[in-house]
Amino acid sequence: MHLPLYQVKAEFFRMLGHPVRIRVLELLQGGPLPVRDLLADIGIEPSSLSQQLAVLKRSGIVVSTRESGNVLYALAGADVSDLLRSARRILTVLLTDREAVLEQLRRADDPADDLPLPLPRNIPDPPADPEALLDPDAGSDADLHGAAHFPR
Amino acid sequence: MHLPLYQVKAEFFRMLGHPVRIRVLELLQGGPLPVRDLLADIGIEPSSLSQQLAVLKRSGIVVSTRESGNVLYALAGADVSDLLRSARRILTVLLTDREAVLEQLRRADDPADDLPLPLPRNIPDPPADPEALLDPDAGSDADLHGAAHFPR
DNA sequence: AGTGCAGTTGCAGAATTCTTCAATTCCCGA
DNA sequence: TCGGGAATTGAAGAATTCTGCAACTGCACT
């Protein structure tokens, strides 16, 4: 059985591509947690969380065990933290650039809000605390639903 | 403008969640390349590639420049390699587990192909060359279309 | 056995993302 | 300035993924 490589990788990333799933993984970095706690932290209805947990479980990145009445979820051990850290690093830079561009725009007049694109690579002057922007526990209860896209 | 954190992260991963986009990022790790070359390597029709390149560009993870008639694409500098490496590491483990389970199944009879799930964490005996399975350049021209999912 | 809470599963409709084809824009060389 | 190749854009239909409601399974406790 030879693996269709790019599909597998893409599918892996897609599996990570959902706010609730990301939130769960980050919460689990602190150790196993019962569904109840995840539910309390994330604040969505049980069935939705269950759906997303199922996705994570199917991929094998988390495992669940039954612990006297409740179900415990835990990272499947792989270094999920490394991955999230790498992603955070990249995002920090991407967003920093974006911020820079936005500010640049604000400074100049306001030529139609529909700009072409940021021209990355060369952080003019790092805003306050870049890394903090993407800290695992920042913005905890921000709405997990509304859309928030990269510029179109 | 306060960022809806998990959305941003999720969107970042979703942006990576497509075989063609992954392929492009990996090819670009070797340095900037003209669309023509990407096209030759990946073998899909130009407009499709362009669509995917546009997605990558919108996110800011790659940039393009015009170079006498052709367009050159390049990683936006962020350490994409680190990210892909982390992902590879995790995938290696996940798939290794999966393989182990499959083999275990093969060894026993064949009780319905629809098993529950692998029970990760504790690599029995690492098959030949795990890391190689996910090498950036393995399986180059495998079909980039057909579905290849994690077990359902 | 009976009750109730904790989680999960099944689905249908809504929302997104993909894939393709056709049309268009940009440049470079004749 | 015209011809063309190189890429991109626009749009429609197909395919996936999400969301939320309702019904269901498993356990623990009496």
Tab-separated table of C-alpha atoms (C1' of nucleotides) in Angstrom:
chain	number	residue	atom	x	y	z
A	1	MET	CA	0.000	0.000	0.000
A	2	HIS	CA	1.890	3.027	-1.244
A	3	LEU	CA	0.794	6.300	0.290
A	4	PRO	CA	-0.467	9.231	-1.777
A	5	LEU	CA	1.882	11.501	0.069
A	6	TYR	CA	0.606	15.021	-0.454
A	7	GLN	CA	-2.911	13.972	0.230
A	8	VAL	CA	-1.931	12.601	3.574
A	9	LYS	CA	-0.074	15.734	4.561
A	10	ALA	CA	-2.802	18.010	3.307
A	11	GLU	CA	-5.376	16.010	5.148
A	12	PHE	CA	-3.363	16.298	8.289
A	13	PHE	CA	-3.318	20.072	8.075
A	14	ARG	CA	-6.950	20.196	7.177
A	15	MET	CA	-7.661	18.164	10.279
A	16	LEU	CA	-6.056	21.001	12.229
A	17	GLY	CA	-7.992	23.635	10.347
A	18	HIS	CA	-10.816	24.339	12.718
A	19	PRO	CA	-10.875	26.752	15.655
A	20	VAL	CA	-12.440	24.322	18.076
A	21	ARG	CA	-9.979	21.611	17.201
A	22	ILE	CA	-7.049	23.971	17.654
A	23	ARG	CA	-8.422	25.096	20.971
A	24	VAL	CA	-8.761	21.514	22.130
A	25	LEU	CA	-5.226	20.640	21.165
A	26	GLU	CA	-3.893	23.634	23.006
A	27	LEU	CA	-5.896	22.852	26.094
A	28	LEU	CA	-4.677	19.278	26.021
A	29	GLN	CA	-1.095	20.425	25.950
A	30	GLY	CA	-1.489	20.982	29.650
A	31	GLY	CA	-2.381	17.349	30.153
A	32	PRO	CA	-5.416	15.082	29.715
A	33	LEU	CA	-8.815	16.631	30.347
A	34	PRO	CA	-12.346	15.296	30.705
A	35	VAL	CA	-14.856	16.350	28.089
A	36	ARG	CA	-16.669	18.270	30.765
A	37	ASP	CA	-13.732	20.641	31.214
A	38	LEU	CA	-13.201	21.107	27.510
A	39	LEU	CA	-16.834	21.904	27.242
A	40	ALA	CA	-16.637	24.457	30.020
A	41	ASP	CA	-13.582	26.114	28.521
A	42	ILE	CA	-14.748	26.242	24.959
A	43	GLY	CA	-18.385	26.910	25.506
A	44	ILE	CA	-20.123	25.319	22.531
A	45	GLU	CA	-22.808	22.737	22.636
A	46	PRO	CA	-21.782	19.199	23.555
A	47	SER	CA	-22.649	17.671	20.257
A	48	SER	CA	-20.465	20.110	18.353
A	49	LEU	CA	-17.522	19.443	20.584
A	50	SER	CA	-18.072	15.740	20.249
A	51	GLN	CA	-18.043	16.055	16.488
A	52	GLN	CA	-14.737	17.839	16.541
A	53	LEU	CA	-13.249	15.472	19.079
A	54	ALA	CA	-14.247	12.658	16.809
A	55	VAL	CA	-12.323	14.248	13.983
A	56	LEU	CA	-9.227	14.568	16.129
A	57	LYS	CA	-9.611	11.012	17.315
A	58	ARG	CA	-10.034	9.638	13.833
A	59	SER	CA	-6.794	11.234	12.805
A	60	GLY	CA	-5.088	9.657	15.768
A	61	ILE	CA	-3.728	12.871	17.222
A	62	VAL	CA	-5.702	12.408	20.431
A	63	VAL	CA	-6.986	9.395	22.318
A	64	SER	CA	-9.820	8.990	24.750
A	65	THR	CA	-10.306	6.775	27.746
A	66	ARG	CA	-13.226	6.310	30.032
A	67	GLU	CA	-12.559	7.296	33.595
A	68	SER	CA	-15.342	6.484	36.002
A	69	GLY	CA	-18.283	8.187	34.435
A	70	ASN	CA	-16.434	10.737	32.320
A	71	VAL	CA	-14.351	10.538	29.196
A	72	LEU	CA	-10.787	11.770	29.261
A	73	TYR	CA	-9.051	13.071	26.179
A	74	ALA	CA	-5.304	13.341	25.794
A	75	LEU	CA	-2.776	14.155	23.116
A	76	ALA	CA	-1.606	10.982	21.452
A	77	GLY	CA	1.897	11.846	22.536
A	78	ALA	CA	3.293	13.098	19.264
A	79	ASP	CA	4.989	16.456	19.677
A	80	VAL	CA	1.979	18.510	18.928
A	81	SER	CA	3.534	21.329	20.860
A	82	ASP	CA	6.403	21.644	18.422
A	83	LEU	CA	4.000	21.882	15.569
A	84	LEU	CA	1.886	24.519	17.202
A	85	ARG	CA	4.970	26.442	18.152
A	86	SER	CA	6.221	26.431	14.571
A	87	ALA	CA	2.870	27.576	13.347
A	88	ARG	CA	2.814	30.303	15.934
A	89	ARG	CA	6.210	31.502	14.847
A	90	ILE	CA	5.163	31.750	11.225
A	91	LEU	CA	1.867	33.367	12.021
A	92	THR	CA	3.585	35.908	14.175
A	93	VAL	CA	5.644	37.027	11.250
A	94	LEU	CA	2.812	36.955	8.762
A	95	LEU	CA	0.590	38.992	10.997
A	96	THR	CA	3.351	41.368	11.886
A	97	ASP	CA	3.781	42.124	8.223
A	98	ARG	CA	0.101	42.522	7.815
A	99	GLU	CA	-0.090	44.884	10.737
A	100	ALA	CA	2.734	46.870	9.279
A	101	VAL	CA	0.917	47.223	6.000
A	102	LEU	CA	-2.306	48.197	7.674
A	103	GLU	CA	-0.568	50.848	9.678
A	104	GLN	CA	1.191	52.049	6.587
A	105	LEU	CA	-2.185	52.383	4.962
A	106	ARG	CA	-3.641	54.188	7.894
A	107	ARG	CA	-0.762	56.632	7.777
A	108	ALA	CA	-1.325	57.463	4.131
A	109	ASP	CA	-4.816	58.392	3.017
A	110	ASP	CA	-7.283	55.590	2.576
A	111	PRO	CA	-7.144	54.416	-1.032
A	112	ALA	CA	-9.985	51.922	-1.205
A	113	ASP	CA	-9.845	49.307	1.527
A	114	ASP	CA	-9.273	46.621	-1.065
A	115	LEU	CA	-5.526	46.527	-1.295
A	116	PRO	CA	-3.465	44.033	-3.312
A	117	LEU	CA	-1.341	42.263	-0.749
A	118	PRO	CA	1.264	42.700	1.925
A	119	LEU	CA	4.819	42.546	0.680
A	120	PRO	CA	6.347	40.435	3.439
A	121	ARG	CA	9.878	40.078	4.532
A	122	ASN	CA	11.458	42.966	6.300
A	123	ILE	CA	9.889	43.703	9.627
A	124	PRO	CA	10.171	47.505	9.803
A	125	ASP	CA	9.780	47.896	13.524
A	126	PRO	CA	8.429	44.989	15.581
A	127	PRO	CA	5.280	46.133	17.365
A	128	ALA	CA	5.274	45.844	21.136
A	129	ASP	CA	5.247	42.082	21.803
A	130	PRO	CA	4.770	40.062	18.627
A	131	GLU	CA	4.976	36.561	20.090
A	132	ALA	CA	2.413	37.388	22.743
A	133	LEU	CA	-0.165	38.007	20.040
A	134	LEU	CA	-0.381	34.317	19.448
A	135	ASP	CA	0.067	32.964	22.889
A	136	PRO	CA	-1.820	29.709	23.410
A	137	ASP	CA	-3.966	31.152	26.115
A	138	ALA	CA	-4.644	34.609	24.831
A	139	GLY	CA	-8.120	35.497	23.694
A	140	SER	CA	-9.537	32.470	25.407
A	141	ASP	CA	-13.220	32.991	25.058
A	142	ALA	CA	-13.247	34.992	21.873
A	143	ASP	CA	-16.195	33.909	19.797
A	144	LEU	CA	-15.368	30.640	18.143
A	145	HIS	CA	-17.912	31.135	15.445
A	146	GLY	CA	-17.878	34.395	13.523
A	147	ALA	CA	-15.706	34.551	10.428
A	148	ALA	CA	-12.312	36.155	10.589
A	149	HIS	CA	-10.467	35.820	7.352
A	150	PHE	CA	-7.154	36.722	5.924
A	151	PRO	CA	-7.568	39.712	3.649
A	152	ARG	CA	-9.311	38.867	0.441
B	1	MET	CA	-8.465	45.459	16.114
B	2	HIS	CA	-8.351	42.478	18.439
B	3	LEU	CA	-7.684	39.165	16.729
B	4	PRO	CA	-10.029	36.207	17.058
B	5	LEU	CA	-7.108	33.964	17.815
B	6	TYR	CA	-8.251	30.427	17.154
B	7	GLN	CA	-9.833	31.440	13.930
B	8	VAL	CA	-6.590	32.840	12.682
B	9	LYS	CA	-4.658	29.742	13.582
B	10	ALA	CA	-7.274	27.446	12.172
B	11	GLU	CA	-7.380	29.419	8.994
B	12	PHE	CA	-3.645	29.174	8.740
B	13	PHE	CA	-3.762	25.392	8.915
B	14	ARG	CA	-6.654	25.225	6.550
B	15	MET	CA	-4.628	27.250	4.133
B	16	LEU	CA	-2.073	24.450	4.238
B	17	GLY	CA	-4.704	21.783	3.818
B	18	HIS	CA	-4.504	21.076	0.154
B	19	PRO	CA	-2.185	18.676	-1.646
B	20	VAL	CA	-1.204	21.101	-4.363
B	21	ARG	CA	-0.453	23.826	-1.886
B	22	ILE	CA	1.695	21.507	0.195
B	23	ARG	CA	3.531	20.383	-2.901
B	24	VAL	CA	4.214	23.956	-3.873
B	25	LEU	CA	5.562	24.875	-0.474
B	26	GLU	CA	7.862	21.912	-0.494
B	27	LEU	CA	9.132	22.680	-3.959
B	28	LEU	CA	9.760	26.278	-2.948
B	29	GLN	CA	11.871	25.161	-0.031
B	30	GLY	CA	14.596	24.605	-2.585
B	31	GLY	CA	14.427	28.237	-3.610
B	32	PRO	CA	12.242	30.473	-5.799
B	33	LEU	CA	10.727	28.894	-8.873
B	34	PRO	CA	8.863	30.181	-11.912
B	35	VAL	CA	5.284	29.113	-12.327
B	36	ARG	CA	6.337	27.202	-15.393
B	37	ASP	CA	8.491	24.871	-13.305
B	38	LEU	CA	5.875	24.357	-10.646
B	39	LEU	CA	3.491	23.526	-13.405
B	40	ALA	CA	5.851	21.002	-14.902
B	41	ASP	CA	6.500	19.360	-11.551
B	42	ILE	CA	2.964	19.187	-10.347
B	43	GLY	CA	1.211	18.478	-13.590
B	44	ILE	CA	-2.201	20.066	-13.226
B	45	GLU	CA	-3.732	22.662	-15.431
B	46	PRO	CA	-2.419	26.214	-15.164
B	47	SER	CA	-5.581	27.737	-13.893
B	48	SER	CA	-5.804	25.269	-11.033
B	49	LEU	CA	-2.273	25.942	-9.984
B	50	SER	CA	-2.900	29.639	-10.197
B	51	GLN	CA	-5.898	29.319	-7.924
B	52	GLN	CA	-3.853	27.545	-5.319
B	53	LEU	CA	-0.948	29.935	-5.655
B	54	ALA	CA	-3.394	32.741	-5.098
B	55	VAL	CA	-4.499	31.140	-1.846
B	56	LEU	CA	-0.921	30.868	-0.662
B	57	LYS	CA	-0.236	34.425	-1.703
B	58	ARG	CA	-3.301	35.784	0.040
B	59	SER	CA	-2.158	34.215	3.265
B	60	GLY	CA	1.220	35.827	2.824
B	61	ILE	CA	3.227	32.641	3.062
B	62	VAL	CA	4.626	33.091	-0.440
B	63	VAL	CA	5.327	36.092	-2.597
B	64	SER	CA	5.571	36.476	-6.344
B	65	THR	CA	7.662	38.693	-8.534
B	66	ARG	CA	7.702	39.137	-12.247
B	67	GLU	CA	10.945	38.176	-13.870
B	68	SER	CA	11.113	38.972	-17.568
B	69	GLY	CA	8.046	37.287	-18.898
B	70	ASN	CA	7.557	34.704	-16.164
B	71	VAL	CA	6.406	34.919	-12.591
B	72	LEU	CA	8.631	33.714	-9.805
B	73	TYR	CA	7.216	32.422	-6.552
B	74	ALA	CA	9.161	32.194	-3.337
B	75	LEU	CA	8.535	31.410	0.291
B	76	ALA	CA	7.863	34.600	2.192
B	77	GLY	CA	10.848	33.827	4.358
B	78	ALA	CA	9.050	32.511	7.411
B	79	ASP	CA	10.463	29.179	8.533
B	80	VAL	CA	8.082	27.072	6.613
B	81	SER	CA	10.593	24.288	6.714
B	82	ASP	CA	10.358	23.995	10.477
B	83	LEU	CA	6.634	23.710	10.285
B	84	LEU	CA	6.700	21.068	7.612
B	85	ARG	CA	9.337	19.182	9.517
B	86	SER	CA	7.224	19.167	12.671
B	87	ALA	CA	4.246	18.002	10.721
B	88	ARG	CA	6.314	15.287	9.158
B	89	ARG	CA	7.486	14.111	12.515
B	90	ILE	CA	3.970	13.829	13.852
B	91	LEU	CA	2.652	12.192	10.748
B	92	THR	CA	5.442	9.698	10.840
B	93	VAL	CA	4.364	8.588	14.261
B	94	LEU	CA	0.673	8.592	13.476
B	95	LEU	CA	1.174	6.542	10.374
B	96	THR	CA	3.577	4.237	12.073
B	97	ASP	CA	0.916	3.440	14.617
B	98	ARG	CA	-1.589	2.977	11.906
B	99	GLU	CA	0.703	0.666	10.025
B	100	ALA	CA	1.245	-1.313	13.156
B	101	VAL	CA	-2.457	-1.726	13.617
B	102	LEU	CA	-2.986	-2.708	10.029
B	103	GLU	CA	-0.300	-5.309	10.213
B	104	GLN	CA	-1.711	-6.568	13.462
B	105	LEU	CA	-5.001	-6.954	11.669
B	106	ARG	CA	-3.444	-8.706	8.750
B	107	ARG	CA	-1.783	-11.127	11.130
B	108	ALA	CA	-5.036	-12.027	12.815
B	109	ASP	CA	-7.980	-13.016	10.643
B	110	ASP	CA	-9.879	-10.211	8.955
B	111	PRO	CA	-12.698	-9.117	11.242
B	112	ALA	CA	-14.568	-6.602	9.142
B	113	ASP	CA	-12.350	-3.919	7.679
B	114	ASP	CA	-14.124	-1.266	9.704
B	115	LEU	CA	-12.132	-1.160	12.877
B	116	PRO	CA	-12.530	1.362	15.710
B	117	LEU	CA	-9.201	3.151	15.892
B	118	PRO	CA	-5.511	2.720	16.477
B	119	LEU	CA	-4.403	3.040	20.075
B	120	PRO	CA	-1.314	5.172	19.607
B	121	ARG	CA	1.668	5.715	21.807
B	122	ASN	CA	4.186	2.955	21.983
B	123	ILE	CA	5.913	2.288	18.750
B	124	PRO	CA	6.306	-1.528	18.857
B	125	ASP	CA	9.101	-1.864	16.335
B	126	PRO	CA	9.829	1.012	13.965
B	127	PRO	CA	9.401	-0.253	10.399
B	128	ALA	CA	12.421	0.045	8.127
B	129	ASP	CA	12.786	3.799	7.629
B	130	PRO	CA	9.888	5.737	9.121
B	131	GLU	CA	11.057	9.264	8.327
B	132	ALA	CA	11.628	8.364	4.710
B	133	LEU	CA	7.950	7.647	4.285
B	134	LEU	CA	7.261	11.326	4.447
B	135	ASP	CA	10.267	12.706	2.695
B	136	PRO	CA	9.519	15.931	0.854
B	137	ASP	CA	10.412	14.459	-2.475
B	138	ALA	CA	9.016	10.978	-2.246
B	139	GLY	CA	6.035	10.025	-4.348
B	140	SER	CA	6.502	13.054	-6.551
B	141	ASP	CA	3.949	12.478	-9.247
B	142	ALA	CA	1.428	10.457	-7.312
B	143	ASP	CA	-2.046	11.490	-8.357
B	144	LEU	CA	-2.866	14.763	-6.678
B	145	HIS	CA	-6.573	14.240	-7.027
B	146	GLY	CA	-7.995	10.942	-5.887
B	147	ALA	CA	-9.184	10.743	-2.306
B	148	ALA	CA	-6.988	9.198	0.327
B	149	HIS	CA	-8.466	9.580	3.739
B	150	PHE	CA	-7.617	8.763	7.255
B	151	PRO	CA	-9.723	5.818	8.357
B	152	ARG	CA	-13.354	6.714	8.858
C	1	DA	C1'	-34.871	-2.703	36.898
C	2	DG	C1'	-35.266	2.413	36.785
C	3	DT	C1'	-33.403	7.145	36.494
C	4	DG	C1'	-30.379	10.555	34.993
C	5	DC	C1'	-26.213	12.577	33.462
C	6	DA	C1'	-22.266	12.429	30.162
C	7	DG	C1'	-21.174	11.856	25.546
C	8	DT	C1'	-21.943	10.363	21.039
C	9	DT	C1'	-24.259	9.546	16.603
C	10	DG	C1'	-27.351	10.559	12.666
C	11	DC	C1'	-28.796	13.859	9.741
C	12	DA	C1'	-30.570	17.780	7.021
C	13	DG	C1'	-29.723	22.367	5.660
C	14	DA	C1'	-26.293	26.102	5.407
C	15	DA	C1'	-21.822	27.543	4.321
C	16	DT	C1'	-17.190	26.724	2.270
C	17	DT	C1'	-14.003	25.069	-0.736
C	18	DC	C1'	-12.721	22.696	-5.203
C	19	DT	C1'	-12.469	22.090	-10.070
C	20	DT	C1'	-12.991	23.661	-14.722
C	21	DC	C1'	-13.786	26.313	-18.597
C	22	DA	C1'	-13.801	30.562	-20.763
C	23	DA	C1'	-12.330	35.143	-20.912
C	24	DT	C1'	-8.812	38.546	-19.695
C	25	DT	C1'	-4.501	40.931	-18.442
C	26	DC	C1'	0.483	41.521	-18.901
C	27	DC	C1'	4.548	41.542	-21.130
C	28	DC	C1'	8.059	40.602	-24.470
C	29	DG	C1'	9.633	40.130	-29.088
C	30	DA	C1'	8.725	40.790	-34.162
D	1	DT	C1'	1.460	48.145	-32.679
D	2	DC	C1'	0.307	43.385	-33.259
D	3	DG	C1'	0.859	38.402	-32.112
D	4	DG	C1'	1.308	35.187	-28.488
D	5	DG	C1'	2.714	32.779	-24.690
D	6	DA	C1'	2.405	33.009	-19.486
D	7	DA	C1'	-0.589	33.624	-15.691
D	8	DT	C1'	-4.488	35.173	-13.499
D	9	DT	C1'	-9.410	36.033	-12.828
D	10	DG	C1'	-14.403	35.053	-12.906
D	11	DA	C1'	-18.069	32.072	-12.370
D	12	DA	C1'	-20.991	27.977	-12.029
D	13	DG	C1'	-21.675	23.445	-10.469
D	14	DA	C1'	-19.880	19.589	-7.747
D	15	DA	C1'	-18.089	18.048	-3.546
D	16	DT	C1'	-16.904	18.740	1.402
D	17	DT	C1'	-17.330	20.386	5.790
D	18	DC	C1'	-20.055	22.731	9.512
D	19	DT	C1'	-23.782	23.446	12.697
D	20	DG	C1'	-27.426	22.295	15.568
D	21	DC	C1'	-31.321	19.416	16.785
D	22	DA	C1'	-33.107	15.105	18.098
D	23	DA	C1'	-32.532	10.495	19.315
D	24	DC	C1'	-29.533	7.168	21.389
D	25	DT	C1'	-25.852	4.470	24.137
D	26	DG	C1'	-23.237	3.663	28.415
D	27	DC	C1'	-22.563	3.967	33.055
D	28	DA	C1'	-23.063	4.893	37.758
D	29	DC	C1'	-26.123	5.144	41.411
D	30	DT	C1'	-30.402	3.766	43.966
